[in-house]
GROMACS .gro file of C-alpha atoms in nm:
model
  468
    1MET     CA    1   0.731   0.273   3.244
    2ARG     CA    2   0.933   0.476   2.992
    3PRO     CA    3   1.136   0.280   2.735
    4ALA     CA    4   1.512   0.268   2.771
    5ARG     CA    5   1.690   0.501   2.532
    6ASN     CA    6   1.860   0.287   2.273
    7ARG     CA    7   1.995   0.534   2.021
    8ALA     CA    8   1.929   0.898   2.097
    9SER     CA    9   1.709   1.125   2.303
   10VAL     CA   10   1.588   1.462   2.186
   11GLY     CA   11   1.876   1.682   2.073
   12ILE     CA   12   2.149   1.415   2.071
   13VAL     CA   13   2.201   1.237   1.740
   14PRO     CA   14   2.531   1.062   1.667
   15ILE     CA   15   2.654   1.101   1.309
   16THR     CA   16   2.690   0.735   1.214
   17LEU     CA   17   2.518   0.718   0.876
   18GLY     CA   18   2.628   1.039   0.707
   19SER     CA   19   2.610   1.402   0.805
   20ALA     CA   20   2.319   1.483   0.570
   21HIS     CA   21   2.100   1.222   0.733
   22ALA     CA   22   2.208   1.327   1.081
   23GLU     CA   23   2.119   1.689   1.003
   24GLY     CA   24   1.780   1.572   0.877
   25VAL     CA   25   1.722   1.390   1.204
   26ASN     CA   26   1.825   1.696   1.405
   27ARG     CA   27   1.586   1.910   1.200
   28LEU     CA   28   1.310   1.663   1.280
   29LEU     CA   29   1.390   1.679   1.651
   30ARG     CA   30   1.399   2.058   1.654
   31SER     CA   31   1.055   2.063   1.491
   32TYR     CA   32   0.929   1.819   1.755
   33ARG     CA   33   1.045   2.052   2.032
   34ALA     CA   34   0.871   2.346   1.861
   35ILE     CA   35   0.528   2.182   1.881
   36PRO     CA   36   0.338   2.292   2.194
   37THR     CA   37   0.301   2.013   2.449
   38THR     CA   38  -0.076   2.060   2.436
   39ALA     CA   39  -0.088   2.003   2.058
   40THR     CA   40  -0.104   1.675   1.868
   41VAL     CA   41   0.217   1.588   1.687
   42ARG     CA   42   0.168   1.539   1.313
   43LEU     CA   43   0.383   1.525   1.002
   44ALA     CA   44   0.427   1.842   0.798
   45LYS     CA   45   0.378   1.643   0.477
   46PRO     CA   46   0.239   1.801   0.158
   47THR     CA   47   0.140   1.472  -0.007
   48SER     CA   48  -0.015   1.145   0.104
   49ASN     CA   49  -0.140   0.814  -0.029
   50LEU     CA   50  -0.417   0.800   0.232
   51PHE     CA   51  -0.777   0.811   0.111
   52ARG     CA   52  -0.948   0.895   0.436
   53ALA     CA   53  -1.021   1.252   0.532
   54ARG     CA   54  -0.773   1.411   0.769
   55ALA     CA   55  -0.848   1.687   1.017
   56LYS     CA   56  -0.677   2.017   0.944
   57SER     CA   57  -0.423   2.135   1.199
   58THR     CA   58  -0.313   2.491   1.272
   59THR     CA   59  -0.004   2.386   1.468
   60PRO     CA   60   0.333   2.325   1.300
   61GLY     CA   61   0.413   1.969   1.203
   62LEU     CA   62   0.726   1.757   1.208
   63ASP     CA   63   0.985   1.864   0.954
   64THR     CA   64   1.079   1.552   0.754
   65SER     CA   65   1.236   1.741   0.464
   66GLY     CA   66   1.581   1.602   0.544
   67LEU     CA   67   1.463   1.240   0.556
   68THR     CA   68   1.378   1.167   0.194
   69GLY     CA   69   1.678   0.987   0.052
   70VAL     CA   70   1.860   0.656   0.031
   71ILE     CA   71   2.144   0.664   0.283
   72ASP     CA   72   2.342   0.360   0.173
   73VAL     CA   73   2.316   0.045  -0.039
   74ASP     CA   74   2.532  -0.246   0.075
   75THR     CA   75   2.572  -0.470  -0.228
   76VAL     CA   76   2.755  -0.740  -0.032
   77LYS     CA   77   2.502  -0.779   0.248
   78ARG     CA   78   2.217  -0.691   0.010
   79THR     CA   79   2.072  -0.430   0.241
   80ALA     CA   80   1.980  -0.065   0.212
   81ASP     CA   81   1.963   0.204   0.480
   82VAL     CA   82   1.680   0.434   0.383
   83ALA     CA   83   1.532   0.750   0.534
   84GLY     CA   84   1.172   0.708   0.644
   85MET     CA   85   1.024   0.954   0.393
   86CYS     CA   86   1.212   0.817   0.092
   87THR     CA   87   0.973   0.723  -0.188
   88TYR     CA   88   0.988   0.384  -0.351
   89GLU     CA   89   1.053   0.562  -0.680
   90ASP     CA   90   1.383   0.696  -0.541
   91LEU     CA   91   1.462   0.374  -0.355
   92VAL     CA   92   1.412   0.156  -0.665
   93GLU     CA   93   1.625   0.390  -0.876
   94ALA     CA   94   1.910   0.352  -0.627
   95THR     CA   95   1.887  -0.026  -0.593
   96LEU     CA   96   1.826  -0.118  -0.958
   97ALA     CA   97   2.158   0.048  -1.040
   98HIS     CA   98   2.317  -0.238  -0.842
   99GLY     CA   99   2.096  -0.516  -0.982
  100LEU     CA  100   1.897  -0.526  -0.658
  101SER     CA  101   1.542  -0.453  -0.554
  102PRO     CA  102   1.342  -0.425  -0.231
  103LEU     CA  103   1.168  -0.753  -0.157
  104VAL     CA  104   0.826  -0.591  -0.203
  105VAL     CA  105   0.774  -0.276  -0.413
  106PRO     CA  106   0.423  -0.132  -0.367
  107GLN     CA  107   0.258  -0.031  -0.692
  108LEU     CA  108   0.268   0.349  -0.667
  109LYS     CA  109   0.586   0.553  -0.697
  110THR     CA  110   0.523   0.806  -0.422
  111ILE     CA  111   0.450   0.556  -0.147
  112THR     CA  112   0.726   0.600   0.108
  113LEU     CA  113   0.915   0.316   0.270
  114GLY     CA  114   0.816   0.442   0.614
  115GLY     CA  115   0.455   0.467   0.504
  116ALA     CA  116   0.450   0.113   0.364
  117VAL     CA  117   0.591  -0.022   0.691
  118THR     CA  118   0.367   0.168   0.932
  119GLY     CA  119   0.065   0.146   0.701
  120LEU     CA  120   0.123  -0.182   0.516
  121GLY     CA  121   0.190  -0.240   0.149
  122ILE     CA  122   0.170  -0.528  -0.097
  123GLU     CA  123   0.269  -0.632  -0.447
  124SER     CA  124   0.310  -0.931  -0.674
  125THR     CA  125   0.613  -1.066  -0.482
  126SER     CA  126   0.409  -1.089  -0.160
  127PHE     CA  127   0.324  -1.453  -0.219
  128ARG     CA  128   0.692  -1.531  -0.155
  129ASN     CA  129   0.823  -1.222   0.031
  130GLY     CA  130   0.529  -1.128   0.252
  131LEU     CA  131   0.468  -0.762   0.335
  132PRO     CA  132   0.722  -0.473   0.332
  133HIS     CA  133   0.771  -0.465   0.709
  134GLU     CA  134   0.890  -0.826   0.707
  135SER     CA  135   1.206  -0.727   0.520
  136VAL     CA  136   1.300  -0.463   0.781
  137ALA     CA  137   1.608  -0.564   0.981
  138GLU     CA  138   1.593  -0.260   1.208
  139MET     CA  139   1.447   0.089   1.216
  140ASP     CA  140   1.504   0.412   1.405
  141ILE     CA  141   1.171   0.548   1.526
  142LEU     CA  142   1.087   0.888   1.670
  143THR     CA  143   0.833   0.788   1.933
  144GLY     CA  144   0.557   1.000   2.078
  145ALA     CA  145   0.777   1.042   2.383
  146GLY     CA  146   1.025   1.236   2.170
  147GLU     CA  147   1.293   0.968   2.175
  148ILE     CA  148   1.461   0.803   1.879
  149ILE     CA  149   1.470   0.432   1.947
  150THR     CA  150   1.619   0.156   1.735
  151ALA     CA  151   1.367  -0.126   1.705
  152ALA     CA  152   1.469  -0.469   1.580
  153PRO     CA  153   1.378  -0.832   1.652
  154ASP     CA  154   1.616  -0.826   1.951
  155ARG     CA  155   1.585  -0.458   2.053
  156HIS     CA  156   1.250  -0.322   2.162
  157PRO     CA  157   1.086  -0.620   1.992
  158ASP     CA  158   0.742  -0.505   2.113
  159LEU     CA  159   0.776  -0.182   1.915
  160TYR     CA  160   0.934  -0.363   1.619
  161ARG     CA  161   0.635  -0.595   1.593
  162GLY     CA  162   0.373  -0.339   1.689
  163PHE     CA  163   0.486  -0.065   1.451
  164PRO     CA  164   0.334  -0.217   1.132
  165ASN     CA  165  -0.024  -0.095   1.086
  166SER     CA  166   0.013   0.170   1.358
  167TYR     CA  167  -0.013   0.453   1.102
  168GLY     CA  168   0.211   0.694   1.289
  169THR     CA  169   0.028   0.661   1.621
  170LEU     CA  170   0.329   0.510   1.798
  171GLY     CA  171   0.596   0.709   1.616
  172TYR     CA  172   0.755   0.783   1.281
  173SER     CA  173   1.038   0.593   1.117
  174VAL     CA  174   1.356   0.795   1.071
  175ARG     CA  175   1.575   0.525   0.917
  176LEU     CA  176   1.503   0.170   0.806
  177ARG     CA  177   1.746  -0.104   0.711
  178ILE     CA  178   1.583  -0.345   0.468
  179GLU     CA  179   1.674  -0.662   0.284
  180LEU     CA  180   1.725  -0.652  -0.092
  181GLU     CA  181   1.709  -0.928  -0.350
  182PRO     CA  182   1.895  -0.968  -0.681
  183ILE     CA  183   1.692  -0.908  -0.994
  184LYS     CA  184   1.732  -0.959  -1.367
  185PRO     CA  185   1.675  -0.684  -1.623
  186PHE     CA  186   1.353  -0.817  -1.780
  187VAL     CA  187   1.024  -0.978  -1.681
  188THR     CA  188   0.832  -1.214  -1.908
  189LEU     CA  189   0.457  -1.215  -1.850
  190ARG     CA  190   0.182  -1.467  -1.907
  191HIS     CA  191  -0.177  -1.341  -1.881
  192ILE     CA  192  -0.404  -1.642  -1.836
  193ARG     CA  193  -0.776  -1.601  -1.912
  194PHE     CA  194  -1.036  -1.766  -1.689
  195HIS     CA  195  -1.409  -1.782  -1.748
  196ASN     CA  196  -1.504  -1.809  -1.381
  197VAL     CA  197  -1.338  -1.685  -1.064
  198ASP     CA  198  -1.340  -2.031  -0.901
  199GLU     CA  199  -1.089  -2.160  -1.155
  200LEU     CA  200  -0.872  -1.850  -1.121
  201VAL     CA  201  -0.853  -1.878  -0.741
  202THR     CA  202  -0.773  -2.249  -0.764
  203ALA     CA  203  -0.491  -2.179  -1.010
  204MET     CA  204  -0.361  -1.895  -0.792
  205ASP     CA  205  -0.349  -2.124  -0.489
  206THR     CA  206  -0.145  -2.381  -0.683
  207VAL     CA  207   0.099  -2.117  -0.809
  208VAL     CA  208   0.151  -1.976  -0.459
  209ASP     CA  209   0.231  -2.322  -0.323
  210SER     CA  210   0.474  -2.423  -0.597
  211ALA     CA  211   0.602  -2.091  -0.743
  212THR     CA  212   0.550  -2.255  -1.084
  213TYR     CA  213   0.283  -2.278  -1.352
  214GLN     CA  214   0.283  -2.554  -1.613
  215GLY     CA  215   0.639  -2.634  -1.513
  216GLU     CA  216   0.770  -2.277  -1.557
  217PRO     CA  217   0.901  -2.069  -1.263
  218VAL     CA  218   0.694  -1.778  -1.132
  219ASP     CA  219   0.846  -1.477  -0.954
  220TYR     CA  220   0.543  -1.245  -0.960
  221VAL     CA  221   0.169  -1.312  -0.924
  222ASP     CA  222  -0.135  -1.088  -0.941
  223GLY     CA  223  -0.470  -1.088  -1.116
  224VAL     CA  224  -0.759  -0.878  -1.243
  225VAL     CA  225  -1.129  -0.962  -1.236
  226PHE     CA  226  -1.338  -0.775  -1.495
  227SER     CA  227  -1.659  -0.974  -1.441
  228THR     CA  228  -1.782  -1.314  -1.324
  229ASP     CA  229  -1.684  -1.466  -1.660
  230GLU     CA  230  -1.371  -1.266  -1.742
  231SER     CA  231  -1.069  -1.273  -1.514
  232TYR     CA  232  -0.693  -1.304  -1.557
  233LEU     CA  233  -0.398  -1.435  -1.363
  234SER     CA  234  -0.076  -1.251  -1.453
  235LEU     CA  235   0.243  -1.448  -1.391
  236GLY     CA  236   0.586  -1.291  -1.421
  237ALA     CA  237   0.930  -1.447  -1.439
  238GLN     CA  238   1.263  -1.266  -1.432
  239THR     CA  239   1.496  -1.315  -1.726
  240ALA     CA  240   1.830  -1.183  -1.846
  241THR     CA  241   1.754  -1.266  -2.209
  242PRO     CA  242   1.737  -0.947  -2.414
  243GLY     CA  243   1.457  -0.882  -2.658
  244PRO     CA  244   1.175  -0.644  -2.751
  245VAL     CA  245   0.970  -0.500  -2.464
  246SER     CA  246   0.634  -0.328  -2.436
  247ASP     CA  247   0.587   0.033  -2.325
  248TYR     CA  248   0.275   0.128  -2.127
  249THR     CA  249   0.383   0.479  -2.036
  250GLY     CA  250   0.263   0.618  -2.370
  251GLN     CA  251  -0.060   0.555  -2.559
  252ARG     CA  252  -0.097   0.189  -2.464
  253ILE     CA  253  -0.267   0.104  -2.133
  254TYR     CA  254  -0.133  -0.185  -1.926
  255TYR     CA  255  -0.452  -0.327  -1.780
  256ARG     CA  256  -0.617  -0.332  -2.122
  257SER     CA  257  -0.320  -0.529  -2.258
  258ILE     CA  258  -0.411  -0.812  -2.021
  259GLN     CA  259  -0.745  -0.879  -2.189
  260HIS     CA  260  -0.780  -1.136  -2.467
  261GLU     CA  261  -1.034  -1.390  -2.587
  262ASP     CA  262  -0.897  -1.716  -2.451
  263GLY     CA  263  -0.590  -1.908  -2.336
  264ILE     CA  264  -0.264  -1.727  -2.259
  265SER     CA  265  -0.118  -1.404  -2.393
  266ASN     CA  266   0.250  -1.319  -2.350
  267ASP     CA  267   0.436  -0.995  -2.290
  268ARG     CA  268   0.775  -0.860  -2.183
  269LEU     CA  269   0.875  -0.555  -1.981
  270THR     CA  270   1.195  -0.417  -1.838
  271ILE     CA  271   1.214  -0.478  -1.464
  272HIS     CA  272   1.176  -0.102  -1.409
  273ASP     CA  273   0.860  -0.084  -1.617
  274TYR     CA  274   0.722  -0.399  -1.458
  275LEU     CA  275   0.761  -0.259  -1.107
  276TRP     CA  276   0.578   0.060  -1.213
  277ARG     CA  277   0.331  -0.098  -1.458
  278TRP     CA  278   0.034   0.016  -1.248
  279ASP     CA  279   0.151   0.370  -1.174
  280THR     CA  280   0.099   0.531  -1.517
  281ASP     CA  281  -0.278   0.484  -1.501
  282TRP     CA  282  -0.313   0.439  -1.124
  283PHE     CA  283  -0.420   0.084  -1.205
  284TRP     CA  284  -0.731   0.183  -1.409
  285CYS     CA  285  -0.841   0.487  -1.209
  286SER     CA  286  -0.699   0.736  -1.460
  287ARG     CA  287  -1.014   0.678  -1.667
  288ALA     CA  288  -1.204   0.898  -1.419
  289PHE     CA  289  -0.996   1.194  -1.541
  290GLY     CA  290  -1.028   1.115  -1.911
  291ALA     CA  291  -0.664   1.006  -1.934
  292GLN     CA  292  -0.762   0.685  -2.115
  293ASN     CA  293  -0.952   0.868  -2.387
  294PRO     CA  294  -0.717   0.845  -2.688
  295ARG     CA  295  -0.769   1.208  -2.786
  296ILE     CA  296  -0.703   1.339  -2.437
  297ARG     CA  297  -0.417   1.095  -2.380
  298ARG     CA  298  -0.227   1.224  -2.683
  299LEU     CA  299  -0.238   1.574  -2.533
  300TRP     CA  300  -0.167   1.467  -2.173
  301PRO     CA  301   0.210   1.500  -2.114
  302ARG     CA  302   0.369   1.168  -2.032
  303LYS     CA  303   0.541   1.307  -1.722
  304TYR     CA  304   0.199   1.395  -1.576
  305ARG     CA  305   0.056   1.048  -1.635
  306ARG     CA  306   0.134   0.913  -1.290
  307SER     CA  307  -0.039   0.836  -0.963
  308SER     CA  308   0.090   1.143  -0.779
  309VAL     CA  309  -0.083   1.374  -1.030
  310TYR     CA  310  -0.413   1.185  -1.012
  311TRP     CA  311  -0.396   1.194  -0.634
  312LYS     CA  312  -0.363   1.575  -0.641
  313MET     CA  313  -0.666   1.590  -0.867
  314ILE     CA  314  -0.859   1.380  -0.616
  315GLY     CA  315  -0.748   1.622  -0.345
  316LEU     CA  316  -0.890   1.916  -0.540
  317ASP     CA  317  -1.216   1.727  -0.587
  318GLN     CA  318  -1.242   1.659  -0.214
  319ARG     CA  319  -1.160   2.020  -0.127
  320TYR     CA  320  -1.413   2.178  -0.363
  321ASP     CA  321  -1.675   1.900  -0.380
  322ILE     CA  322  -1.646   1.899  -0.759
  323ALA     CA  323  -1.779   1.549  -0.835
  324ASP     CA  324  -2.084   1.584  -0.610
  325ARG     CA  325  -2.162   1.926  -0.759
  326ILE     CA  326  -2.160   1.768  -1.106
  327GLU     CA  327  -2.388   1.486  -0.988
  328ARG     CA  328  -2.633   1.734  -0.837
  329PHE     CA  329  -2.627   1.948  -1.152
  330ASN     CA  330  -2.724   1.641  -1.356
  331GLY     CA  331  -2.999   1.541  -1.113
  332ARG     CA  332  -2.815   1.239  -0.979
  333PRO     CA  333  -2.746   1.143  -0.615
  334ALA     CA  334  -2.410   1.205  -0.456
  335ARG     CA  335  -2.153   0.926  -0.462
  336GLU     CA  336  -1.999   0.724  -0.180
  337ARG     CA  337  -1.627   0.665  -0.219
  338VAL     CA  338  -1.538   0.294  -0.201
  339VAL     CA  339  -1.160   0.283  -0.211
  340GLN     CA  340  -1.044  -0.026  -0.023
  341ASP     CA  341  -0.794  -0.310  -0.003
  342VAL     CA  342  -0.900  -0.615   0.196
  343GLU     CA  343  -0.724  -0.940   0.280
  344VAL     CA  344  -0.938  -1.255   0.268
  345PRO     CA  345  -0.817  -1.614   0.326
  346ILE     CA  346  -0.779  -1.780  -0.012
  347ALA     CA  347  -1.031  -2.049   0.086
  348GLN     CA  348  -1.296  -1.776   0.117
  349THR     CA  349  -1.184  -1.562  -0.178
  350THR     CA  350  -1.426  -1.709  -0.432
  351GLU     CA  351  -1.717  -1.652  -0.193
  352PHE     CA  352  -1.615  -1.291  -0.139
  353LEU     CA  353  -1.567  -1.222  -0.510
  354ARG     CA  354  -1.902  -1.370  -0.607
  355TRP     CA  355  -2.074  -1.169  -0.333
  356PHE     CA  356  -1.890  -0.852  -0.434
  357LEU     CA  357  -1.963  -0.885  -0.805
  358ASP     CA  358  -2.331  -0.943  -0.727
  359GLU     CA  359  -2.370  -0.665  -0.470
  360ILE     CA  360  -2.120  -0.386  -0.546
  361PRO     CA  361  -2.125  -0.210  -0.888
  362ILE     CA  362  -1.746  -0.173  -0.919
  363GLU     CA  363  -1.511  -0.324  -1.176
  364PRO     CA  364  -1.235  -0.420  -1.235
  365VAL     CA  365  -1.104  -0.572  -0.912
  366TRP     CA  366  -0.736  -0.636  -0.839
  367LEU     CA  367  -0.612  -0.959  -0.675
  368CYS     CA  368  -0.274  -1.016  -0.511
  369PRO     CA  369  -0.189  -1.326  -0.303
  370LEU     CA  370   0.030  -1.303   0.005
  371ARG     CA  371   0.184  -1.516   0.273
  372LEU     CA  372   0.358  -1.380   0.580
  373ARG     CA  373   0.719  -1.496   0.601
  374ASP     CA  374   0.731  -1.462   0.979
  375ASP     CA  375   0.586  -1.716   1.222
  376GLN     CA  376   0.568  -1.476   1.518
  377GLY     CA  377   0.305  -1.251   1.364
  378TRP     CA  378   0.233  -0.878   1.376
  379PRO     CA  379  -0.022  -0.795   1.647
  380LEU     CA  380  -0.180  -0.485   1.491
  381TYR     CA  381  -0.265  -0.677   1.175
  382PRO     CA  382  -0.313  -1.030   1.302
  383ILE     CA  383  -0.344  -1.243   0.992
  384ARG     CA  384  -0.214  -1.597   1.025
  385SER     CA  385   0.141  -1.682   0.935
  386ARG     CA  386   0.206  -1.940   0.661
  387GLN     CA  387  -0.153  -1.912   0.539
  388THR     CA  388  -0.236  -1.773   0.198
  389TYR     CA  389  -0.453  -1.464   0.180
  390VAL     CA  390  -0.563  -1.267  -0.122
  391ASN     CA  391  -0.553  -0.890  -0.124
  392ILE     CA  392  -0.861  -0.768  -0.309
  393GLY     CA  393  -0.846  -0.406  -0.421
  394PHE     CA  394  -1.136  -0.200  -0.553
  395TRP     CA  395  -1.126   0.173  -0.602
  396SER     CA  396  -1.429   0.363  -0.723
  397SER     CA  397  -1.758   0.510  -0.600
  398VAL     CA  398  -2.123   0.409  -0.580
  399PRO     CA  399  -2.449   0.602  -0.520
  400VAL     CA  400  -2.486   0.699  -0.155
  401GLY     CA  401  -2.698   0.472   0.061
  402PRO     CA  402  -2.938   0.533   0.349
  403VAL     CA  403  -2.659   0.589   0.603
  404GLU     CA  404  -2.309   0.732   0.577
  405GLY     CA  405  -2.071   0.472   0.436
  406ALA     CA  406  -2.348   0.220   0.367
  407THR     CA  407  -2.152   0.023   0.106
  408ASN     CA  408  -1.826   0.038   0.300
  409ARG     CA  409  -2.007  -0.096   0.606
  410LEU     CA  410  -2.146  -0.387   0.404
  411ILE     CA  411  -1.796  -0.473   0.285
  412GLU     CA  412  -1.652  -0.449   0.637
  413ARG     CA  413  -1.912  -0.694   0.766
  414LYS     CA  414  -1.854  -0.940   0.482
  415VAL     CA  415  -1.475  -0.930   0.523
  416GLY     CA  416  -1.514  -0.991   0.897
  417GLU     CA  417  -1.751  -1.285   0.838
  418LEU     CA  418  -1.488  -1.447   0.616
  419GLY     CA  419  -1.201  -1.407   0.862
  420GLY     CA  420  -1.032  -1.125   0.675
  421HIS     CA  421  -0.900  -0.776   0.746
  422LYS     CA  422  -0.904  -0.446   0.563
  423SER     CA  423  -0.631  -0.188   0.529
  424LEU     CA  424  -0.682   0.138   0.717
  425TYR     CA  425  -0.559   0.383   0.453
  426SER     CA  426  -0.918   0.466   0.355
  427ASP     CA  427  -1.259   0.517   0.515
  428SER     CA  428  -1.352   0.286   0.803
  429PHE     CA  429  -1.677   0.266   1.000
  430TYR     CA  430  -1.610   0.012   1.277
  431SER     CA  431  -1.736   0.056   1.630
  432ARG     CA  432  -1.451   0.079   1.880
  433ASP     CA  433  -1.514  -0.276   2.004
  434GLU     CA  434  -1.512  -0.414   1.650
  435PHE     CA  435  -1.198  -0.220   1.570
  436GLU     CA  436  -1.007  -0.331   1.878
  437SER     CA  437  -1.099  -0.695   1.819
  438GLN     CA  438  -0.930  -0.678   1.478
  439TYR     CA  439  -0.640  -0.434   1.522
  440GLY     CA  440  -0.447  -0.508   1.836
  441GLY     CA  441  -0.680  -0.413   2.121
  442GLU     CA  442  -0.508  -0.436   2.460
  443HIS     CA  443  -0.171  -0.501   2.295
  444TYR     CA  444  -0.195  -0.167   2.116
  445ARG     CA  445  -0.295   0.014   2.434
  446THR     CA  446   0.011  -0.124   2.612
  447LEU     CA  447   0.238  -0.006   2.330
  448LYS     CA  448   0.073   0.335   2.339
  449LYS     CA  449   0.135   0.375   2.711
  450THR     CA  450   0.497   0.268   2.669
  451TYR     CA  451   0.602   0.470   2.366
  452ASP     CA  452   0.357   0.762   2.374
  453PRO     CA  453   0.279   0.801   2.745
  454ASP     CA  454   0.158   1.162   2.712
  455ASN     CA  455  -0.058   1.092   2.404
  456ARG     CA  456   0.133   1.335   2.183
  457LEU     CA  457   0.025   1.129   1.882
  458LEU     CA  458  -0.327   1.040   1.776
  459ASP     CA  459  -0.490   0.714   1.886
  460LEU     CA  460  -0.524   0.458   1.605
  461TYR     CA  461  -0.903   0.440   1.626
  462ALA     CA  462  -0.929   0.819   1.631
  463LYS     CA  463  -0.707   0.843   1.325
  464ALA     CA  464  -0.845   0.555   1.118
  465VAL     CA  465  -1.216   0.574   1.199
  466ARG     CA  466  -1.294   0.912   1.352
  467ARG     CA  467  -1.062   1.083   1.098
  468GLN     CA  468  -0.913   1.319   1.355
   0.00000   0.00000   0.00000
């Protein structure tokens, strides 16, 4: 059965949130109509934060060029109406001007709000604010059926709850209304050194439960594991007290500032620089391009030290097989890309970390605790509400194994054994049965039939695993 039309069908868009946005929506709809009915509908998007290969398409894509801005910030209700392709960089700039911030700001500037909602996102507020889609009050979605539908907890609730982790296979967000929270201009940081990961995970669990550490409030929590005997918990607290702040957009490198011999080291950042502390060096991945070499760094323009530039460099490598050519030239085997974020229950996090550090030659590893705010759950990413999980991020490469994706397959099995999930922004190797058991199964198929009855959009398994 086709869904009832809640806001607008193709070609009819009321101008309720500004003429510029309405024109952007109309441009999107015209581009939808221009795509042959026999062709798969895709975004015409020049950039991406996905790390899985995508099939090339010769058909025109959806024109989202008019859907990149912040539509409105309501300082009284503490909400923002945002176009689906607006980057967090632009969103944060608009909200910080009012002393407000999105509840969760993913680490990289060019992640879009729509992308974080349909593809998941996380950051150091997730232990108290959950995931980005949980702060969405309502969203306008262009479905595969070519209709723009407003989804909210009380309007098309099946689509509202099924949209997160659907990766554009049910539709694309056109507008999202999100909650905002007040912020202070500075963040004080405590980097706590641990000599084994068991103690770090125990401390993290305590902080998540109490939002305090040693009697002091905690607003932000994440961590970095460098080895089995060197790991750090980074705790941030907002403050309005002025004072000197550090700058990690120049010669200094944020993740190296965390390291120290013992005890606790302290730091201060502006709220803006705290939110983007990982972007300058793409966590630590800029080292692959030489950007952490002091000589090269001095010559590398500051404006080009950002995740979007590194991502373009990765794209060139993938297109021309540069890294593998270098490996072959030096008589070494090709490399398997292992770029993943996984969520593991905190009770099993130590086991996973010890296994990973023993089996997978990748370091450092990022840790970020989270708890869903919502008790009803999100069926395409069914982690348990009110239970603490730890996002574990690792982004590098290893020598290829005996089969394609050998190391990624090992990680998938271990995460599954421990009751966890992995994000689908990168390479996946699940069988269809394994995939459906973890990512919605029959529930997803029902949503697909309802909101994309003619299969104009890709299937989630085809997109995430088969890389179509």
